[in-house]
C-alpha positions in Angstrom: 31.8 12.5 -41.4 30.1 9.1 -41.4 26.3 9.6 -41.3 25.5 5.9 -41.2 22.5 5.2 -38.9 23.1 2.3 -36.5 19.9 0.3 -36.0 21.3 -2.6 -33.9 23.4 -3.3 -30.9 27.1 -3.1 -31.7 29.2 -6.2 -32.0 30.8 -7.0 -28.6 28.0 -5.3 -26.7 28.4 -6.2 -23.0 25.2 -8.0 -22.0 25.1 -9.2 -18.4 23.9 -8.8 -14.9 24.8 -6.7 -11.8 25.1 -7.4 -8.1 26.7 -5.9 -5.0 28.8 -7.7 -2.4 26.9 -6.3 0.6 23.6 -7.6 -0.7 24.8 -10.9 -2.1 27.8 -12.5 -0.5 27.0 -13.3 3.1 29.9 -15.0 4.9 30.1 -11.8 7.0 32.1 -13.5 9.8 34.2 -15.8 7.6 37.6 -15.4 5.9 38.7 -12.5 8.1 36.0 -10.1 6.9 35.3 -7.0 8.9 32.0 -5.2 9.4 30.9 -2.7 6.7 28.4 0.2 7.0 25.8 -2.0 5.3 26.1 -4.7 7.9 24.3 -2.4 10.4 20.9 -2.5 8.6 18.2 -4.7 10.2 14.9 -6.0 9.0 11.8 -6.7 11.1 8.8 -7.9 9.2 6.5 -6.9 12.1 7.2 -3.2 11.6 5.0 -1.2 9.3 6.1 -1.3 5.7 6.3 2.5 5.7 9.2 2.3 8.1 11.3 -0.1 6.2 13.0 2.6 4.1 13.6 4.9 7.1 16.9 3.5 8.3 18.3 3.5 4.8 17.7 7.2 4.7 18.5 8.0 8.3 20.8 6.1 10.7 21.0 6.6 14.5 24.0 6.3 16.8 22.1 3.7 18.8 21.5 1.5 15.7 25.2 1.6 14.9 26.2 0.8 18.4 23.8 -2.1 18.8 25.0 -3.6 15.5 28.4 -4.0 17.0 27.1 -5.7 20.1 27.7 -9.5 19.8 24.7 -10.2 22.0 22.2 -8.4 19.7 19.4 -10.7 18.6 18.3 -8.6 15.6 18.5 -9.9 12.1 21.0 -8.2 9.8 20.1 -9.3 6.3 23.1 -7.9 4.5 25.4 -10.0 6.6 23.9 -13.0 5.0 22.8 -12.0 1.5 21.9 -15.0 -0.6 25.1 -16.8 0.5 27.0 -16.2 -2.8 30.1 -16.7 -0.6 29.5 -20.4 -0.6 27.5 -20.6 -3.9 29.6 -18.5 -6.3 30.7 -21.4 -8.6 27.0 -22.4 -9.0 25.8 -18.9 -9.5 28.5 -17.9 -12.0 27.8 -21.1 -13.9 24.2 -20.0 -14.2 25.4 -16.6 -15.5 27.5 -18.4 -18.0 24.6 -20.5 -19.1 22.6 -17.4 -19.8 25.5 -16.2 -21.9 26.7 -13.2 -19.9 29.4 -11.2 -21.6 29.8 -9.1 -18.5 29.3 -9.4 -14.7 29.1 -6.1 -12.9 30.0 -6.9 -9.3 31.7 -5.2 -6.3 34.6 -6.2 -4.1 33.9 -5.9 -0.4 36.5 -3.4 0.9 36.3 -5.2 4.3 37.2 -8.6 2.9 40.6 -7.1 1.9 41.0 -4.5 4.7 38.7 -5.4 7.6 39.0 -2.0 9.4 40.3 0.0 6.4 43.4 1.0 8.3 45.5 -2.1 7.6 48.6 -1.6 5.4 48.5 -5.2 4.0 45.5 -7.0 2.5 43.8 -10.0 4.1 45.1 -13.1 2.3 41.8 -15.0 2.7 39.9 -12.1 1.1 42.3 -12.1 -1.8 41.9 -15.8 -2.3 38.1 -15.6 -2.4 38.1 -13.0 -5.2 40.9 -15.0 -7.0 38.4 -17.9 -7.1 35.5 -15.7 -8.2 37.5 -14.2 -11.1 38.7 -17.7 -12.1 35.1 -18.8 -12.5 34.4 -15.7 -14.6 37.3 -16.6 -16.9 36.1 -20.1 -17.1 32.8 -18.8 -18.6 34.4 -16.1 -20.7 32.6 -13.4 -18.6 34.3 -10.0 -18.3 34.0 -8.5 -14.8 33.2 -4.9 -14.3 34.1 -4.2 -10.7 32.7 -1.5 -8.4 35.4 -0.7 -5.9 33.0 0.8 -3.4 29.3 -0.1 -3.4 27.8 1.0 -0.1 30.3 -1.1 1.9 33.0 1.0 3.4 34.6 -0.4 6.6 32.4 0.4 9.6 35.5 1.1 11.6 36.3 4.1 9.4 32.8 5.4 10.0 32.8 5.0 13.7 36.4 6.1 14.4 37.1 8.6 11.6 33.7 10.1 10.5 33.9 8.1 7.2 34.6 10.3 4.2 34.5 13.5 6.2 38.1 12.5 7.3 40.6 13.3 4.5 42.7 10.3 5.6 40.0 8.1 4.2 41.2 9.0 0.8 44.5 7.3 1.4 42.8 4.2 2.9 40.6 3.9 -0.2 43.5 4.4 -2.7 45.4 1.7 -0.9 42.4 -0.6 -1.3 42.0 0.3 -5.0 45.6 0.0 -5.8 45.6 -3.5 -4.2 42.8 -4.5 -6.5 44.4 -3.1 -9.6 47.7 -4.9 -8.9 46.1 -8.2 -8.0 43.5 -8.5 -10.8 44.6 -6.2 -13.5 45.2 -9.2 -15.9 41.5 -10.1 -15.5 39.5 -7.0 -14.8 39.6 -4.3 -17.5 36.5 -2.3 -16.4 36.4 -0.5 -13.0 33.9 1.8 -11.3 35.3 4.0 -8.5 32.1 4.5 -6.6 28.5 3.2 -6.9 25.8 5.8 -7.3 28.1 8.6 -6.2 25.3 11.1 -6.2 23.3 9.2 -3.6 25.3 10.9 -0.8 22.6 13.6 -1.1 20.0 11.0 0.0 21.6 8.7 2.5 24.7 10.2 4.1 25.5 7.2 6.3 25.8 4.4 3.8 27.3 6.6 1.1 29.8 8.4 3.3 29.9 6.7 6.7 28.5 9.7 8.5 25.8 9.2 11.1 23.2 11.9 10.5 21.7 11.9 14.0 23.0 14.8 16.0 25.2 15.9 13.1 25.5 19.7 12.9 26.1 21.5 9.6 24.8 18.5 7.7 25.1 20.1 4.3 28.6 21.2 4.9 29.7 17.7 5.9 27.8 16.1 3.1 29.5 18.1 0.4 33.0 18.0 2.0 32.7 14.3 2.2 31.7 14.2 -1.5 34.7 16.3 -2.4 37.0 13.8 -0.7 35.4 11.1 -2.7 35.9 13.1 -5.9 39.6 13.3 -5.1 39.8 9.6 -4.2 38.1 8.7 -7.5 40.6 10.8 -9.5 43.6 9.3 -7.6 42.2 5.8 -8.2 41.7 6.5 -11.9 45.3 7.7 -12.1 46.5 4.6 -10.4 44.5 2.3 -12.6 45.8 3.9 -15.8 49.3 3.5 -14.5 49.0 -0.1 -13.4 46.6 -1.4 -16.1 47.2 0.7 -19.2 44.5 -1.1 -21.2 41.8 -0.8 -18.5 38.9 1.7 -18.5 37.6 3.5 -15.4 34.1 4.8 -15.1 32.0 6.8 -12.7 28.5 5.7 -11.7 25.5 7.7 -10.7 21.9 7.0 -10.0 20.0 8.7 -12.8 16.4 9.1 -11.9 15.2 11.1 -14.9 13.2 14.2 -13.8 10.6 15.8 -15.9 8.5 18.9 -15.3 5.0 18.1 -14.0 3.7 20.8 -16.4 4.9 23.5 -18.8 4.7 26.1 -16.1 8.1 27.8 -16.2 8.5 27.3 -12.4 8.1 23.6 -12.8 10.7 23.6 -15.6 13.2 25.6 -13.6 12.8 23.5 -10.5 13.3 20.4 -12.7 16.6 21.8 -14.0 17.8 22.6 -10.5 16.9 19.2 -9.1 18.4 17.2 -12.0 21.7 19.2 -11.5 21.9 17.7 -8.0 22.7 14.4 -9.7 24.6 15.7 -12.7 27.1 17.6 -10.5 28.6 14.2 -9.6 29.1 13.0 -13.1 30.2 16.5 -14.2 33.1 16.5 -11.8 34.2 12.9 -12.5 33.7 13.0 -16.3 35.0 16.6 -16.9 37.5 16.9 -14.0 36.2 20.0 -12.4 33.2 21.5 -10.6 30.5 23.0 -12.9 29.8 26.7 -12.7 26.4 26.2 -11.2 28.0 24.6 -8.1 29.0 28.1 -6.9 25.3 29.2 -6.4 24.3 25.7 -5.1 27.0 25.9 -2.4 26.2 29.5 -1.5 22.5 28.7 -1.0 23.5 25.8 1.3 26.1 27.8 3.1 28.8 25.2 2.1 32.5 26.1 1.9 34.5 23.3 0.3 38.0 22.9 1.8 40.0 22.2 -1.4 43.7 22.4 -2.2 45.3 23.3 -5.4 46.6 19.7 -5.6 43.0 18.5 -5.4 42.0 20.6 -8.4 45.0 19.4 -10.4 44.5 15.7 -9.7 40.8 16.0 -10.5 41.4 17.9 -13.8 44.1 15.5 -14.9 42.2 12.3 -14.2 38.7 12.3 -15.5 37.0 8.9 -16.0 36.9 7.2 -19.4 33.2 6.4 -19.4 30.0 7.2 -17.6 27.7 4.5 -16.1 24.4 4.9 -14.4 21.5 3.1 -12.9 18.0 3.7 -14.3 14.8 2.4 -12.8 12.3 5.2 -13.1 11.5 8.8 -13.9 9.7 11.3 -11.7 7.8 14.5 -12.1 8.8 17.7 -10.5 6.4 20.5 -9.5 7.1 23.9 -7.9 3.6 24.1 -6.6 1.6 22.3 -4.0 -1.5 20.1 -4.1 -0.1 17.2 -6.2 0.0 13.6 -5.0 3.6 12.9 -3.8 5.5 9.9 -5.3 6.4 7.1 -3.0 9.3 4.6 -3.1 13.0 4.9 -2.9 14.8 8.2 -2.8 12.1 10.2 -4.6 12.3 13.3 -2.4 9.8 16.0 -3.3 8.7 14.5 -6.7 5.1 14.0 -7.6 3.2 11.2 -9.4 3.3 11.4 -13.2 -0.3 10.5 -14.3 0.9 9.1 -17.6 3.0 6.3 -16.0 2.2 3.0 -14.2 4.1 2.1 -11.0 5.7 -1.0 -9.5 4.6 -2.6 -6.3 7.1 -0.3 -4.5 5.8 2.9 -6.1 8.6 3.3 -8.7 7.1 4.8 -11.8 7.9 2.8 -14.9 9.2 4.9 -17.8 11.1 2.9 -20.5 11.2 5.9 -22.9 12.8 7.9 -20.1 15.9 5.6 -20.5 16.3 6.8 -24.1 16.0 10.4 -22.9 18.6 9.8 -20.2 21.1 8.2 -22.6 20.7 11.1 -25.0 21.1 13.7 -22.2 24.2 12.1 -20.8 25.9 11.5 -24.2 25.1 15.0 -25.3 26.6 16.3 -22.1 29.8 14.3 -21.9 30.5 12.7 -25.4 31.9 9.7 -23.6 30.9 6.1 -23.9 27.9 5.1 -21.7 27.1 1.9 -19.8 23.7 1.1 -18.3 25.0 -0.5 -15.0 21.6 -1.1 -13.4 18.1 -1.6 -14.7 15.5 -4.0 -13.4 12.1 -4.6 -11.8 11.7 -5.4 -8.1 8.6 -7.6 -7.8 6.9 -10.4 -5.7 7.5 -13.7 -7.5 5.3 -16.7 -7.0 6.2 -20.4 -7.5 3.5 -22.2 -9.5 2.3 -25.7 -8.5 4.5 -27.2 -11.2 7.5 -25.4 -9.8 7.7 -22.7 -12.6 8.1 -19.0 -11.9 6.4 -17.1 -14.7 7.7 -13.6 -14.4 6.3 -12.2 -17.6 6.0 -8.7 -15.9 9.8 -8.7 -15.6 10.3 -9.8 -19.2 8.0 -7.0 -20.3 9.7 -4.4 -18.2 13.2 -5.3 -19.5 12.0 -5.7 -23.1 10.6 -2.2 -23.2 13.8 -0.7 -21.7 16.1 -2.6 -24.0 14.1 -1.4 -27.0 14.8 2.2 -25.8 18.5 1.5 -25.5 18.4 0.4 -29.2 16.6 3.6 -30.1 19.2 5.6 -28.3 21.9 3.8 -30.3 20.1 4.7 -33.4 20.0 8.3 -32.1 23.8 8.1 -32.2 24.5 7.4 -28.6 27.6 5.3 -27.8 26.3 2.6 -25.4 28.6 -0.3 -24.9 26.9 -2.4 -22.3 23.8 -3.2 -20.2 23.7 -5.2 -16.9 20.4 -6.1 -15.4 20.2 -5.3 -11.7 19.9 -8.2 -9.4 20.4 -11.0 -11.9 20.0 -13.4 -9.0 17.7 -12.7 -6.1 19.3 -11.0 -3.1 18.7 -8.5 -0.3 17.1 -5.2 -1.3 19.5 -2.2 -0.8 16.8 0.2 0.3 14.4 -1.9 2.4 16.6 -4.9 3.3 13.8 -7.2 2.1 14.4 -10.5 0.2 10.9 -10.6 -1.2 11.6 -7.6 -3.4 13.1 -9.8 -6.2 14.9 -8.7 -9.3 16.6 -11.8 -10.5 16.4 -14.3 -13.4 17.4 -16.8 -10.8 15.1 -17.5 -7.8 16.7 -18.1 -4.4 14.6 -19.9 -1.8 14.9 -17.4 1.0 12.4 -15.2 2.8 12.6 -11.8 4.4 13.6 -13.3 7.7 16.4 -15.3 6.2 14.6 -18.7 6.3 14.8 -21.1 3.3 17.0 -23.7 1.6 18.8 -21.1 -0.6 18.2 -23.4 -3.5 18.6 -21.7 -6.9 16.0 -22.2 -9.7 15.5 -20.5 -13.1 12.6 -18.2 -13.7 10.9 -17.8 -17.1 13.0 -14.7 -17.7 16.2 -16.8 -17.5 15.6 -18.4 -20.9 14.3 -15.1 -22.3 17.4 -13.2 -21.4 19.6 -16.0 -22.7 17.9 -15.6 -26.1 18.3 -11.8 -26.0 22.0 -12.2 -25.4 22.5 -15.0 -28.0 20.9 -12.8 -30.7 22.7 -9.6 -29.5 19.3 -8.0 -28.8 17.7 -8.8 -32.1 15.1 -11.2 -30.5 13.3 -9.5 -27.7 10.1 -11.6 -28.1 
């Protein structure tokens, strides 16, 4: 047994940034692309801010229908992104200038299979990603590709009830296999689904199921999740067969939950709520449902339709590593009378009085990232990858043209310090990609002014602007972090 304590980031650590096609690319009506479930989201700056999150969490049939009407005058931000489709060479060059070792991105399913039902991929879509990966090779950037990042074909949602239809498994595996066969020489890291556990928050964008008028919602939610588990296992098997030296990971949103107090009821509720996320990584990392799923499903009156072949495929094809997003922690209370937390996907959590919050109500807890890394490594004993971490904030351009985002630097510095602490704890962490390394449309609110990037894009919430790229202060800071392999965080 080697008891050497590691006090630094390992050689070859994958520093980089993360984006998603549906928030970034644009070019929604070019190159033969079809509509995705994310192309339905609108943004209206005249609506109260409290309503901006609503459609992310609850989609109506009328909204989906109107989005397919070519005469609609509404603005659909995720159809336009920041126009990476036409700026990818410039953007990847900026990533290369920062020294990225890794670029975590997604492939838009609808660029390759516009409706999802096609048997042959769209040549123009293949050519676009050929060009993107060529730029990554030029700058010695290793891509980590999310196969499905909130962008399943809208056609599968409207004509087949999305992931509720078992046939969607075959459509997805065809898409995944196409990607493995086409880009296996370049892409060695793959994620089957982004934030798999978020199906419990937003059923529409995660599973293509419109909640409005949907009966037996919990039954459909968990049946759709099961189909995704099977699809993930089949994709993992295909990847290992086609690209033997590749690694496949799962990805969950890990919002660390802590008890509001030492009251045993608060502690128990925290365990139960956290399991709602861990179930998804349990299944994909271990290959089977955890024992606590039986009671969970019984309480929700859920009966999973599962075949013996499903169980065999899942058990034989667990993922190689576990990745997750981490932005915040939240407190859980079994009692009433506490101030409820606000922001994205926080559910019934309450405000932790020991933490500060972002402009969007996300409680900032760098030390929670160390806790999360230890929890996940203790649980799975598999390599971990921090696939998303970042600060959404309003950025201002100074009179001299500079963008002094010291608040972002401080947020990232404090979190990176805690990753190093987790490594010293003995956790196997092999990479870190900052979310939204270039400004793009917010996933949850569809705003553009909620900026995460090291690179500023001249665009507002209504899509106006030159889309000129310019470096923020954090750009040079992160370049220094990467060049010193995390030794210089000053």
